[in-house]
Coordinates of C-alpha atoms in Angstrom, one line a residue:
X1 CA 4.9 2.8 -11.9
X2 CA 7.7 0.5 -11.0
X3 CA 10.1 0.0 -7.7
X4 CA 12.7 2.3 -9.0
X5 CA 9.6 5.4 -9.4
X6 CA 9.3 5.4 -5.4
X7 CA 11.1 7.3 -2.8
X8 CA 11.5 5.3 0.2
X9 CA 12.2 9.1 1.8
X10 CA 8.1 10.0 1.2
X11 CA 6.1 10.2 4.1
X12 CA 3.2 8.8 2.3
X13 CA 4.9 5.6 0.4
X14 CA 6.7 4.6 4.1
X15 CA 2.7 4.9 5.1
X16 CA 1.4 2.8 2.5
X17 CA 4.0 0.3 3.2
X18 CA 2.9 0.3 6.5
X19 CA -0.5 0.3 5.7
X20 CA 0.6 -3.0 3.7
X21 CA 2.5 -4.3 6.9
X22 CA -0.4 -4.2 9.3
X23 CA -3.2 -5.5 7.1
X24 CA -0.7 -8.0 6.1
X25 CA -0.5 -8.8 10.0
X26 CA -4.1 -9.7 9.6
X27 CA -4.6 -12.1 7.7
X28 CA -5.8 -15.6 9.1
X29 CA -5.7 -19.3 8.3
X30 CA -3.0 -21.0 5.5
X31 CA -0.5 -18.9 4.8
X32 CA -0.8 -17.1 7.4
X33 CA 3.3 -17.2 8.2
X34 CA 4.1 -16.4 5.0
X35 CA 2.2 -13.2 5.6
X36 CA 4.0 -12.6 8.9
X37 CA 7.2 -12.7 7.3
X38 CA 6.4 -10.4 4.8
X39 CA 4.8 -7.7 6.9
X40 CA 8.6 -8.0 9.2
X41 CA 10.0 -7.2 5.5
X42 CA 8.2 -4.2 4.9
X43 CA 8.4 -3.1 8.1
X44 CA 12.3 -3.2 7.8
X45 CA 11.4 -1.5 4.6
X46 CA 10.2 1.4 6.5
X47 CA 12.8 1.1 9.7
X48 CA 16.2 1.2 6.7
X49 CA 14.5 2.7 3.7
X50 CA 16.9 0.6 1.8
X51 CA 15.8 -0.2 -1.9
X52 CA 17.5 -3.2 -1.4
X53 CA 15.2 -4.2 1.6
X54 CA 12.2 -2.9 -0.4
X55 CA 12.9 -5.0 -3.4
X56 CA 13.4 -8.2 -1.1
X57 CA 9.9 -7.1 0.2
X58 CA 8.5 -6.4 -2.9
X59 CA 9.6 -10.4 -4.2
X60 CA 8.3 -11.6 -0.8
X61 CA 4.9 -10.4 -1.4
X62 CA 4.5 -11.4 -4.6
X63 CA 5.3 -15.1 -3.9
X64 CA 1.9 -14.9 -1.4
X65 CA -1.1 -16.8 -2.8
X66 CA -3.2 -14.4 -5.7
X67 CA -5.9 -14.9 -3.4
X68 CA -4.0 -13.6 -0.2
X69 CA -2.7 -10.7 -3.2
X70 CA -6.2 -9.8 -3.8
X71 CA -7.5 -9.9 -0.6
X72 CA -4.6 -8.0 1.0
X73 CA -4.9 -5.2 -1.5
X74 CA -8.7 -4.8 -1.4
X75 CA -8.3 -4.5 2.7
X76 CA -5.5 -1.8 2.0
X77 CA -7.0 0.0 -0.3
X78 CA -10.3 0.3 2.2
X79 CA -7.3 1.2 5.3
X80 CA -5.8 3.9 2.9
X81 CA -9.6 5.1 2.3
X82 CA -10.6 5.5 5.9
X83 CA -7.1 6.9 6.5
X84 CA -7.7 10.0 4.0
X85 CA -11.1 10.7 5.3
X86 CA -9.9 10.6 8.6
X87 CA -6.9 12.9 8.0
X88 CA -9.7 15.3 6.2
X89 CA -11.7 15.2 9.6
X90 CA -8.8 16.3 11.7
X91 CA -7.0 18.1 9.3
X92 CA -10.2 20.9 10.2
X93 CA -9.2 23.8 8.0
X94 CA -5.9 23.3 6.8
X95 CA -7.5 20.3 4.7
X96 CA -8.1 20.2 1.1
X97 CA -11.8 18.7 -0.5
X98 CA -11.0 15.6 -2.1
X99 CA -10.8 14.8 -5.5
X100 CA -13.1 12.7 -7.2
X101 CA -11.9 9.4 -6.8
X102 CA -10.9 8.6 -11.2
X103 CA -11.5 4.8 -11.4
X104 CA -8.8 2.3 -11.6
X105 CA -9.9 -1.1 -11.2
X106 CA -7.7 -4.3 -11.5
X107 CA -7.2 -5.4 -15.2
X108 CA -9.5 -8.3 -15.5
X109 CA -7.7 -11.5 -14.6
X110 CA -4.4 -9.5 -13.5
X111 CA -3.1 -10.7 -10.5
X112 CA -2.3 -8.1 -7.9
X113 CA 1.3 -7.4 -7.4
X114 CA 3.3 -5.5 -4.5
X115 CA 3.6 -2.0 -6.5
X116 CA -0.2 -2.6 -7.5
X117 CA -1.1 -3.0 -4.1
X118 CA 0.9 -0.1 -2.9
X119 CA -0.5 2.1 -5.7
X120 CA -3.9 1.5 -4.7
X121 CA -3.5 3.7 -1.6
X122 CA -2.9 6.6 -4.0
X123 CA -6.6 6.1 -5.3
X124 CA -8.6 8.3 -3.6
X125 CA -5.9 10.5 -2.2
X126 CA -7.0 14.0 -1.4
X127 CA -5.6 16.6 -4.1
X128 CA -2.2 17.7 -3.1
X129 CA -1.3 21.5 -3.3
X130 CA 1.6 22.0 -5.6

Protein backbone atom coordinates (compact mmCIF):
# COMPACT_ATOMS: atom_id res chain seq x y z
CA UNK A 1 0.00 0.00 0.00
CA UNK A 2 1.30 3.42 -0.89
CA UNK A 3 0.20 7.27 -0.14
CA UNK A 4 -1.99 7.44 -3.06
CA UNK A 5 -4.10 3.88 -1.68
CA UNK A 6 -5.43 6.08 1.43
CA UNK A 7 -8.40 8.19 1.80
CA UNK A 8 -7.67 11.00 4.00
CA UNK A 9 -11.89 11.10 4.14
CA UNK A 10 -11.75 7.48 6.41
CA UNK A 11 -12.46 7.74 9.81
CA UNK A 12 -10.05 5.15 10.66
CA UNK A 13 -6.79 6.33 8.57
CA UNK A 14 -7.45 10.25 10.20
CA UNK A 15 -7.36 7.90 13.60
CA UNK A 16 -4.31 6.22 12.85
CA UNK A 17 -2.70 9.37 11.94
CA UNK A 18 -3.68 10.58 15.01
CA UNK A 19 -2.68 7.70 16.80
CA UNK A 20 0.77 8.47 15.03
CA UNK A 21 0.57 12.24 16.16
CA UNK A 22 0.13 11.59 19.90
CA UNK A 23 2.70 8.75 20.35
CA UNK A 24 4.86 10.83 18.29
CA UNK A 25 4.22 13.64 21.00
CA UNK A 26 5.79 11.20 23.34
CA UNK A 27 8.78 10.51 22.60
CA UNK A 28 11.77 11.81 24.88
CA UNK A 29 15.43 12.79 24.73
CA UNK A 30 17.42 13.66 21.10
CA UNK A 31 15.30 14.30 18.56
CA UNK A 32 12.79 14.95 20.42
CA UNK A 33 11.86 18.35 18.30
CA UNK A 34 12.03 16.71 15.23
CA UNK A 35 9.19 14.55 16.62
CA UNK A 36 7.17 17.58 17.66
CA UNK A 37 7.20 18.90 14.41
CA UNK A 38 6.10 16.01 12.82
CA UNK A 39 3.26 15.11 15.07
CA UNK A 40 1.97 19.29 14.16
CA UNK A 41 2.33 17.75 10.48
CA UNK A 42 0.03 15.00 10.85
CA UNK A 43 -2.13 16.70 12.90
CA UNK A 44 -2.64 19.30 10.08
CA UNK A 45 -2.91 16.13 8.17
CA UNK A 46 -6.01 15.35 9.92
CA UNK A 47 -7.33 19.16 10.49
CA UNK A 48 -7.06 19.75 5.99
CA UNK A 49 -7.10 16.19 4.84
CA UNK A 50 -4.96 17.52 2.10
CA UNK A 51 -2.76 14.86 0.27
CA UNK A 52 -0.46 17.44 -0.14
CA UNK A 53 -0.14 18.06 3.73
CA UNK A 54 -0.07 14.17 4.11
CA UNK A 55 2.80 13.65 1.75
CA UNK A 56 4.84 16.57 3.53
CA UNK A 57 4.02 14.47 6.67
CA UNK A 58 4.70 11.39 5.34
CA UNK A 59 8.67 12.86 4.09
CA UNK A 60 8.83 14.37 7.62
CA UNK A 61 8.50 11.20 9.32
CA UNK A 62 10.63 9.37 7.39
CA UNK A 63 13.61 11.73 7.90
CA UNK A 64 13.26 10.73 11.98
CA UNK A 65 16.06 8.52 13.28
CA UNK A 66 15.21 4.38 12.23
CA UNK A 67 15.46 4.05 15.81
CA UNK A 68 12.73 6.82 16.64
CA UNK A 69 10.89 4.91 13.26
CA UNK A 70 10.92 1.68 15.04
CA UNK A 71 10.18 2.71 18.32
CA UNK A 72 7.28 5.05 17.25
CA UNK A 73 5.69 2.28 15.28
CA UNK A 74 5.97 -0.47 17.86
CA UNK A 75 4.25 2.13 20.52
CA UNK A 76 1.41 2.70 17.74
CA UNK A 77 0.89 -0.45 16.91
CA UNK A 78 0.33 -1.39 20.92
CA UNK A 79 -2.13 2.26 20.96
CA UNK A 80 -4.09 0.89 17.94
CA UNK A 81 -4.23 -2.62 19.86
CA UNK A 82 -5.66 -1.23 23.10
CA UNK A 83 -7.85 1.08 20.96
CA UNK A 84 -9.64 -2.04 19.18
CA UNK A 85 -10.09 -3.95 22.34
CA UNK A 86 -11.41 -1.03 23.93
CA UNK A 87 -13.85 -0.16 21.18
CA UNK A 88 -14.98 -4.07 21.44
CA UNK A 89 -15.62 -3.43 25.28
CA UNK A 90 -17.91 -0.48 24.68
CA UNK A 91 -19.09 -1.39 21.47
CA UNK A 92 -21.40 -4.12 23.95
CA UNK A 93 -23.50 -5.79 21.33
CA UNK A 94 -23.18 -3.98 18.23
CA UNK A 95 -19.38 -5.27 18.21
CA UNK A 96 -18.05 -7.79 16.05
CA UNK A 97 -15.36 -10.89 17.59
CA UNK A 98 -12.13 -10.08 16.34
CA UNK A 99 -10.24 -11.72 13.76
CA UNK A 100 -7.34 -13.58 14.39
CA UNK A 101 -4.59 -11.23 14.35
CA UNK A 102 -2.57 -12.96 10.60
CA UNK A 103 1.14 -12.04 11.39
CA UNK A 104 3.01 -9.33 9.66
CA UNK A 105 6.14 -8.62 11.21
CA UNK A 106 8.80 -6.07 9.84
CA UNK A 107 10.97 -7.56 6.99
CA UNK A 108 14.25 -8.29 8.70
CA UNK A 109 16.53 -5.25 8.59
CA UNK A 110 13.61 -2.96 6.80
CA UNK A 111 13.46 0.24 8.27
CA UNK A 112 10.00 1.30 9.24
CA UNK A 113 8.51 3.99 7.08
CA UNK A 114 5.39 6.43 7.59
CA UNK A 115 2.87 4.13 5.41
CA UNK A 116 4.44 1.07 7.41
CA UNK A 117 3.83 2.57 10.53
CA UNK A 118 0.32 3.66 9.63
CA UNK A 119 -0.42 0.17 8.26
CA UNK A 120 0.46 -1.46 11.41
CA UNK A 121 -2.73 -0.07 13.17
CA UNK A 122 -4.71 -2.16 10.63
CA UNK A 123 -3.05 -5.39 12.20
CA UNK A 124 -5.35 -6.58 14.50
CA UNK A 125 -8.37 -4.67 13.38
CA UNK A 126 -11.66 -6.24 14.31
CA UNK A 127 -13.36 -7.85 11.04
CA UNK A 128 -15.38 -5.21 9.35
CA UNK A 129 -18.92 -6.11 8.04
CA UNK A 130 -19.16 -5.60 4.41
Amino acid sequence: MDAHDLSLDDNRTLQAIGILADVLDGVEGPGGLDTVLVSKALRQVIATKSQPAFEFASRAFNTLEPSVRRQVAQTADEAAHHSVELRGRVGGFLSTAPKKPVPQGQVVGQQPNFITALNLRSRRRPNQPS
